[in-house]
């Protein structure tokens, strides 16, 4: 047996050694008209510093998550100093988050780019408040928390000489984000009084375990699961890693979606693997509309201590087409959990 720091949002299976699991914050999103999460960028006007080979700015607002540049769905600037891309939203909004889809080739060109939000067009909007310090090519689809920065203009700015900026989709998410507070959260055990399963869906973004906003297990083959109350087509899952330490502990985790509770839901179809999420950063993993009621995250392996601060969005849609508005997909429900008498 070994002791680890609190672990955040993961479902574990397949190993016989003791693993520690703790969760903080999960969001379940689906269709509806209440508590809407609206993608306002689609109604905005796009501009960029220059255009290369037909890669117009508006391609990044076409609602298509195609990351192949040759399919004519990505914007592209010339090689220049300090290239930028900007969307002029219909009005001023408080922006909780921005999601960027990178291209699948030459992905490293986006490294170091910044997201800026504000109402000023000074310096083409590139001097507005910063949401994200540096984008990374490590994950194809990236979601970033902007904590409600207010602005009409959202810029992607890449500082440096002889830089190309190419984006395949940009989503500016506004409105209330309703974490599935009434959903059915469950996990395999409870570490202590602070580690209740319901803490993972309490809308509290605090990443400190002793403040009572994290779920935490301590047993063999621990797991955490959200039951969305009915089957949905899960479009993608967005996870924020903890920022205080131990960011590498999420590496190797897997996201599973399905309707079966065999093996506690840990044998459902694979949505995506999680190679790595830098400390405090957010990454989005496409699930290609996998149908399921339950979403699990697994970390196969021996003697793993998984610890990360995380908020997870479960974006869903009904076939055949996605909508511009999404709301919580896990209304109604209860929290259930098996308890452990051991203390940390």
Short mmCIF file of C-alpha atoms in Angstrom, two decimals:
data_model
loop_
_atom_site.label_atom_id
_atom_site.label_comp_id
_atom_site.label_asym_id
_atom_site.label_seq_id
_atom_site.Cartn_x
_atom_site.Cartn_y
_atom_site.Cartn_z
CA UNK A 1 0.00 0.00 0.00
CA UNK A 2 1.17 3.54 -0.64
CA UNK A 3 -0.07 7.04 0.08
CA UNK A 4 -0.58 9.80 -2.49
CA UNK A 5 -1.98 13.29 -2.62
CA UNK A 6 -5.70 13.69 -3.38
CA UNK A 7 -6.54 12.57 -6.89
CA UNK A 8 -8.99 14.41 -9.10
CA UNK A 9 -11.58 13.02 -11.53
CA UNK A 10 -10.63 9.64 -12.80
CA UNK A 11 -12.03 6.14 -12.93
CA UNK A 12 -9.51 3.38 -12.48
CA UNK A 13 -9.64 -0.29 -13.31
CA UNK A 14 -7.58 -3.34 -14.15
CA UNK A 15 -4.96 -3.20 -11.43
CA UNK A 16 -4.66 -5.11 -8.16
CA UNK A 17 -2.52 -2.63 -6.25
CA UNK A 18 -4.02 0.17 -4.17
CA UNK A 19 -4.72 3.33 -6.14
CA UNK A 20 -5.98 6.63 -4.79
CA UNK A 21 -8.64 8.61 -6.60
CA UNK A 22 -10.06 12.06 -5.97
CA UNK A 23 -12.31 14.24 -8.10
CA UNK A 24 -13.10 17.91 -8.46
CA UNK A 25 -15.82 19.23 -10.71
CA UNK A 26 -17.59 17.62 -13.63
CA UNK A 27 -19.83 19.29 -16.17
CA UNK A 28 -22.39 17.46 -18.30
CA UNK A 29 -23.69 19.34 -21.31
CA UNK A 30 -26.55 18.50 -23.67
CA UNK A 31 -29.29 20.05 -25.80
CA UNK A 32 -31.91 22.33 -24.37
CA UNK A 33 -33.05 25.88 -23.73
CA UNK A 34 -32.31 26.26 -20.02
CA UNK A 35 -28.87 27.05 -18.56
CA UNK A 36 -27.56 27.45 -22.09
CA UNK A 37 -23.95 27.35 -23.18
CA UNK A 38 -23.92 29.31 -26.44
CA UNK A 39 -21.21 29.23 -29.08
CA UNK A 40 -21.38 32.89 -30.10
CA UNK A 41 -18.35 32.88 -32.40
CA UNK A 42 -20.43 31.35 -35.22
CA UNK A 43 -22.42 34.59 -35.34
CA UNK A 44 -19.36 36.83 -35.32
CA UNK A 45 -17.10 38.35 -37.97
CA UNK A 46 -13.62 36.92 -38.39
CA UNK A 47 -10.47 38.77 -39.44
CA UNK A 48 -6.76 37.99 -39.50
CA UNK A 49 -3.46 39.71 -40.17
CA UNK A 50 -3.00 38.14 -43.62
CA UNK A 51 -4.26 35.22 -45.70
CA UNK A 52 -2.27 32.39 -47.23
CA UNK A 53 -3.53 30.26 -50.12
CA UNK A 54 -7.25 30.67 -49.54
CA UNK A 55 -7.07 30.13 -45.77
CA UNK A 56 -9.53 32.90 -44.96
CA UNK A 57 -10.30 33.88 -41.38
CA UNK A 58 -13.96 32.83 -41.60
CA UNK A 59 -12.99 29.19 -42.12
CA UNK A 60 -12.30 29.00 -38.38
CA UNK A 61 -15.95 29.88 -37.73
CA UNK A 62 -17.66 27.42 -40.07
CA UNK A 63 -18.78 25.03 -37.33
CA UNK A 64 -16.73 22.19 -38.82
CA UNK A 65 -14.19 20.46 -36.58
CA UNK A 66 -12.12 19.22 -39.49
CA UNK A 67 -8.42 19.55 -38.73
CA UNK A 68 -7.19 18.77 -42.26
CA UNK A 69 -6.14 21.99 -43.98
CA UNK A 70 -6.57 20.53 -47.47
CA UNK A 71 -10.31 20.11 -46.77
CA UNK A 72 -10.68 23.91 -46.80
CA UNK A 73 -11.88 24.26 -43.21
CA UNK A 74 -8.88 26.02 -41.62
CA UNK A 75 -7.66 29.60 -41.62
CA UNK A 76 -4.01 30.37 -42.42
CA UNK A 77 -1.86 33.50 -42.34
CA UNK A 78 1.30 34.23 -44.27
CA UNK A 79 4.65 33.72 -42.61
CA UNK A 80 5.03 37.09 -40.88
CA UNK A 81 5.85 38.88 -37.66
CA UNK A 82 3.20 38.63 -34.94
CA UNK A 83 0.32 37.05 -36.92
CA UNK A 84 -3.14 37.15 -35.38
CA UNK A 85 -6.70 35.96 -35.86
CA UNK A 86 -9.73 37.75 -34.39
CA UNK A 87 -13.47 37.29 -34.07
CA UNK A 88 -15.78 40.26 -33.51
CA UNK A 89 -18.67 38.87 -31.44
CA UNK A 90 -22.22 40.21 -31.89
CA UNK A 91 -21.88 42.12 -28.59
CA UNK A 92 -19.81 42.23 -25.41
CA UNK A 93 -19.90 38.99 -23.41
CA UNK A 94 -18.36 37.48 -20.33
CA UNK A 95 -16.42 34.56 -21.79
CA UNK A 96 -16.07 31.47 -19.56
CA UNK A 97 -14.12 29.43 -22.10
CA UNK A 98 -12.65 29.23 -25.59
CA UNK A 99 -12.09 26.01 -27.54
CA UNK A 100 -9.50 25.82 -30.33
CA UNK A 101 -9.12 23.04 -32.91
CA UNK A 102 -5.58 22.90 -34.31
CA UNK A 103 -4.59 21.50 -37.70
CA UNK A 104 -3.30 17.93 -37.82
CA UNK A 105 -0.15 18.74 -39.82
CA UNK A 106 2.39 21.43 -38.89
CA UNK A 107 0.55 21.48 -35.56
CA UNK A 108 3.59 22.88 -33.78
CA UNK A 109 3.08 26.26 -35.46
CA UNK A 110 0.49 27.17 -32.83
CA UNK A 111 2.96 26.74 -29.97
CA UNK A 112 3.20 29.89 -27.88
CA UNK A 113 0.02 31.53 -29.18
CA UNK A 114 -2.11 33.52 -26.75
CA UNK A 115 -5.85 34.06 -26.39
CA UNK A 116 -6.82 37.66 -25.61
CA UNK A 117 -10.29 39.04 -24.90
CA UNK A 118 -11.50 42.62 -24.56
CA UNK A 119 -13.24 45.62 -26.12
CA UNK A 120 -10.24 47.47 -27.51
CA UNK A 121 -8.96 47.37 -31.09
CA UNK A 122 -5.69 48.98 -30.13
CA UNK A 123 -2.89 46.90 -31.65
CA UNK A 124 -5.64 45.08 -33.58
CA UNK A 125 -7.01 43.75 -30.28
CA UNK A 126 -3.78 41.98 -29.39
CA UNK A 127 -3.23 44.10 -26.27
CA UNK A 128 -6.51 43.08 -24.62
CA UNK A 129 -6.45 41.04 -21.37
CA UNK A 130 -4.87 37.62 -21.71
CA UNK A 131 -6.96 34.49 -21.16
CA UNK A 132 -4.27 31.93 -21.98
CA UNK A 133 -0.53 32.45 -21.92
CA UNK A 134 0.54 29.84 -24.46
CA UNK A 135 -1.27 27.33 -26.63
CA UNK A 136 0.37 23.98 -27.28
CA UNK A 137 0.26 21.56 -30.21
CA UNK A 138 0.28 18.53 -27.91
CA UNK A 139 -3.51 18.06 -28.11
CA UNK A 140 -5.53 18.57 -31.30
CA UNK A 141 -8.56 20.15 -29.61
CA UNK A 142 -7.86 22.52 -26.72
CA UNK A 143 -10.33 24.17 -24.34
CA UNK A 144 -9.26 27.02 -22.09
CA UNK A 145 -10.99 28.58 -19.09
CA UNK A 146 -11.15 32.37 -19.37
CA UNK A 147 -12.97 32.89 -16.06
CA UNK A 148 -15.53 35.28 -17.47
CA UNK A 149 -13.20 37.87 -19.02
CA UNK A 150 -15.48 40.47 -20.58
CA UNK A 151 -15.07 41.53 -24.20
CA UNK A 152 -16.37 41.76 -27.73
CA UNK A 153 -13.14 40.78 -29.46
CA UNK A 154 -11.39 37.42 -29.07
CA UNK A 155 -7.90 37.27 -30.55
CA UNK A 156 -5.46 34.44 -31.12
CA UNK A 157 -2.05 36.14 -31.18
CA UNK A 158 1.29 34.53 -32.03
CA UNK A 159 4.31 36.61 -31.12
CA UNK A 160 7.53 36.29 -33.10
CA UNK A 161 9.04 36.63 -36.56
CA UNK A 162 8.33 34.42 -39.58
CA UNK A 163 5.34 32.80 -37.86
CA UNK A 164 2.34 31.11 -39.49
CA UNK A 165 -0.98 31.00 -37.61
CA UNK A 166 -3.49 28.37 -38.68
CA UNK A 167 -6.76 27.53 -36.89
CA UNK A 168 -9.31 24.92 -37.90
CA UNK A 169 -12.08 25.96 -35.51
CA UNK A 170 -12.57 28.51 -32.75
CA UNK A 171 -15.51 28.33 -30.35
CA UNK A 172 -16.24 31.16 -27.93
CA UNK A 173 -18.51 29.79 -25.22
CA UNK A 174 -20.71 32.17 -23.25
CA UNK A 175 -23.71 31.85 -20.98
CA UNK A 176 -24.09 29.86 -17.80
CA UNK A 177 -22.20 26.59 -17.66
CA UNK A 178 -24.29 24.26 -15.52
CA UNK A 179 -22.16 21.50 -14.02
CA UNK A 180 -24.32 18.42 -13.65
CA UNK A 181 -24.99 19.15 -9.99
CA UNK A 182 -28.07 16.94 -9.99
CA UNK A 183 -26.43 14.09 -11.86
CA UNK A 184 -25.67 10.66 -10.44
CA UNK A 185 -22.04 10.53 -9.33
CA UNK A 186 -20.58 7.31 -7.96
CA UNK A 187 -17.19 5.98 -6.97
CA UNK A 188 -15.72 2.90 -5.37
CA UNK A 189 -14.87 4.23 -1.89
CA UNK A 190 -14.49 7.38 0.20
CA UNK A 191 -11.17 8.45 1.76
CA UNK A 192 -12.57 10.66 4.55
CA UNK A 193 -15.26 13.23 5.29
CA UNK A 194 -13.86 15.58 2.65
CA UNK A 195 -13.96 13.10 -0.24
CA UNK A 196 -17.66 12.67 -1.01
CA UNK A 197 -18.51 11.63 -4.57
CA UNK A 198 -20.88 14.57 -4.97
CA UNK A 199 -17.97 17.00 -4.61
CA UNK A 200 -16.99 16.26 -8.20
CA UNK A 201 -20.18 17.91 -9.48
CA UNK A 202 -20.59 20.78 -6.98
CA UNK A 203 -19.69 23.69 -9.32
CA UNK A 204 -16.74 24.55 -7.06
CA UNK A 205 -13.47 25.01 -8.98
CA UNK A 206 -11.28 24.99 -5.86
CA UNK A 207 -8.41 22.53 -6.27
CA UNK A 208 -7.55 22.14 -2.58
CA UNK A 209 -8.80 18.86 -1.16
CA UNK A 210 -9.23 20.01 2.45
CA UNK A 211 -11.68 22.71 1.35
CA UNK A 212 -14.19 19.94 0.68
CA UNK A 213 -14.61 20.28 -3.07
CA UNK A 214 -12.91 17.08 -4.20
CA UNK A 215 -14.01 13.49 -4.35
CA UNK A 216 -11.44 10.99 -3.09
CA UNK A 217 -11.20 7.18 -2.99
CA UNK A 218 -8.76 4.74 -1.43
CA UNK A 219 -9.09 1.10 -2.37
CA UNK A 220 -8.12 -1.55 -4.90
CA UNK A 221 -9.31 -0.80 -8.44
CA UNK A 222 -10.99 2.53 -7.57
CA UNK A 223 -13.31 4.20 -10.06
CA UNK A 224 -15.52 7.27 -10.53
CA UNK A 225 -18.48 7.50 -12.87
CA UNK A 226 -21.18 9.96 -13.92
CA UNK A 227 -24.61 8.67 -14.91
CA UNK A 228 -26.29 11.21 -17.24
CA UNK A 229 -29.77 9.75 -16.54
CA UNK A 230 -30.36 8.85 -20.18
CA UNK A 231 -28.36 7.94 -23.27
CA UNK A 232 -26.68 10.76 -25.21
CA UNK A 233 -24.28 11.02 -28.12
CA UNK A 234 -21.12 12.35 -26.46
CA UNK A 235 -19.34 14.74 -28.81
CA UNK A 236 -16.27 15.46 -26.70
CA UNK A 237 -14.99 15.53 -23.14
CA UNK A 238 -12.99 18.46 -21.78
CA UNK A 239 -10.71 18.00 -18.77
CA UNK A 240 -8.79 20.54 -16.70
CA UNK A 241 -5.77 19.13 -14.88
CA UNK A 242 -4.87 20.24 -11.36
CA UNK A 243 -2.44 23.13 -11.17
CA UNK A 244 -0.66 22.76 -7.85
CA UNK A 245 1.37 19.59 -8.43
CA UNK A 246 1.57 16.10 -9.85
CA UNK A 247 0.28 16.95 -13.32
CA UNK A 248 1.89 13.86 -14.86
CA UNK A 249 -0.31 11.49 -12.86
CA UNK A 250 -3.14 11.79 -15.38
CA UNK A 251 -0.90 10.52 -18.18
CA UNK A 252 -2.18 7.27 -19.64
CA UNK A 253 -5.78 7.67 -18.48
CA UNK A 254 -8.62 6.66 -20.79
CA UNK A 255 -12.15 8.02 -21.30
CA UNK A 256 -14.91 5.44 -21.79
CA UNK A 257 -18.56 6.05 -22.75
CA UNK A 258 -21.45 3.60 -22.89
CA UNK A 259 -24.64 2.15 -21.43
CA UNK A 260 -23.26 -0.96 -19.74
CA UNK A 261 -22.50 -1.20 -16.03
CA UNK A 262 -20.54 -4.40 -16.50
CA UNK A 263 -17.23 -3.94 -14.69
CA UNK A 264 -18.75 -0.78 -13.16
CA UNK A 265 -18.88 0.79 -16.63
CA UNK A 266 -15.13 0.55 -17.06
CA UNK A 267 -15.42 -1.78 -20.08
CA UNK A 268 -17.53 0.58 -22.18
CA UNK A 269 -16.21 1.79 -25.58
CA UNK A 270 -13.08 3.92 -25.57
CA UNK A 271 -13.52 7.59 -26.44
CA UNK A 272 -9.92 8.75 -26.11
CA UNK A 273 -6.63 8.32 -24.32
CA UNK A 274 -5.08 11.11 -22.26
CA UNK A 275 -1.33 11.25 -22.96
CA UNK A 276 -0.63 14.32 -20.84
CA UNK A 277 -2.23 17.56 -19.65
CA UNK A 278 0.10 20.31 -18.37
CA UNK A 279 -0.52 21.56 -14.85
CA UNK A 280 -3.61 23.75 -14.62
CA UNK A 281 -4.37 23.50 -18.33
CA UNK A 282 -7.43 22.22 -20.16
CA UNK A 283 -7.63 19.76 -23.03
CA UNK A 284 -10.56 18.51 -25.10
CA UNK A 285 -10.91 14.96 -26.39
CA UNK A 286 -13.33 14.25 -29.27
CA UNK A 287 -15.61 11.26 -28.73
CA UNK A 288 -17.15 11.19 -32.24
CA UNK A 289 -20.68 11.00 -30.88
CA UNK A 290 -20.26 7.73 -28.98
CA UNK A 291 -23.65 6.77 -27.56
CA UNK A 292 -23.85 6.27 -23.82
CA UNK A 293 -25.41 7.10 -20.50
CA UNK A 294 -22.29 6.64 -18.38
CA UNK A 295 -18.88 8.30 -18.71
CA UNK A 296 -15.88 6.76 -16.96
CA UNK A 297 -12.20 7.66 -16.92
CA UNK A 298 -9.73 4.83 -16.39
CA UNK A 299 -6.03 4.64 -15.62
CA UNK A 300 -4.74 1.12 -16.39
CA UNK A 301 -1.48 0.09 -14.79
CA UNK A 302 0.23 -0.96 -11.58
CA UNK A 303 0.89 1.14 -8.50
CA UNK A 304 -0.47 4.32 -10.02
CA UNK A 305 -1.24 7.37 -7.94
CA UNK A 306 -3.47 9.55 -10.07
CA UNK A 307 -3.76 13.10 -8.80
CA UNK A 308 -5.03 16.08 -10.74
CA UNK A 309 -7.41 18.99 -10.41
CA UNK A 310 -10.04 18.72 -13.05
CA UNK A 311 -13.23 20.12 -14.41
CA UNK A 312 -14.73 17.89 -17.05
CA UNK A 313 -17.36 18.89 -19.59
CA UNK A 314 -19.36 16.15 -21.26
CA UNK A 315 -20.61 17.79 -24.43
CA UNK A 316 -23.40 15.83 -26.09
CA UNK A 317 -25.67 16.11 -29.08
CA UNK A 318 -28.47 14.25 -30.73
CA UNK A 319 -27.80 12.99 -34.27
CA UNK A 320 -27.50 14.01 -36.99
CA UNK A 321 -26.33 17.63 -36.44
CA UNK A 322 -24.87 19.56 -33.49
CA UNK A 323 -26.62 22.69 -32.23
CA UNK A 324 -25.32 26.11 -31.26
CA UNK A 325 -26.69 25.81 -27.73
CA UNK A 326 -26.07 23.09 -25.19
CA UNK A 327 -27.19 22.58 -21.62
CA UNK A 328 -26.67 20.11 -18.84
CA UNK A 329 -27.14 16.49 -19.84
CA UNK A 330 -27.40 15.12 -16.34
CA UNK A 331 -30.54 16.56 -14.72
CA UNK A 332 -31.98 14.94 -11.62
CA UNK A 333 -30.32 12.22 -9.66
CA UNK A 334 -28.42 11.37 -6.54
CA UNK A 335 -24.93 10.58 -5.34
CA UNK A 336 -23.93 7.07 -4.37
CA UNK A 337 -20.64 5.75 -3.09
CA UNK A 338 -19.13 2.83 -1.20
CA UNK A 339 -17.39 3.94 2.00
CA UNK A 340 -14.04 2.98 3.49
CA UNK A 341 -13.26 3.14 7.19
CA UNK A 342 -9.60 3.94 6.60
CA UNK A 343 -8.25 7.45 7.12
CA UNK A 344 -5.54 9.29 5.17
#
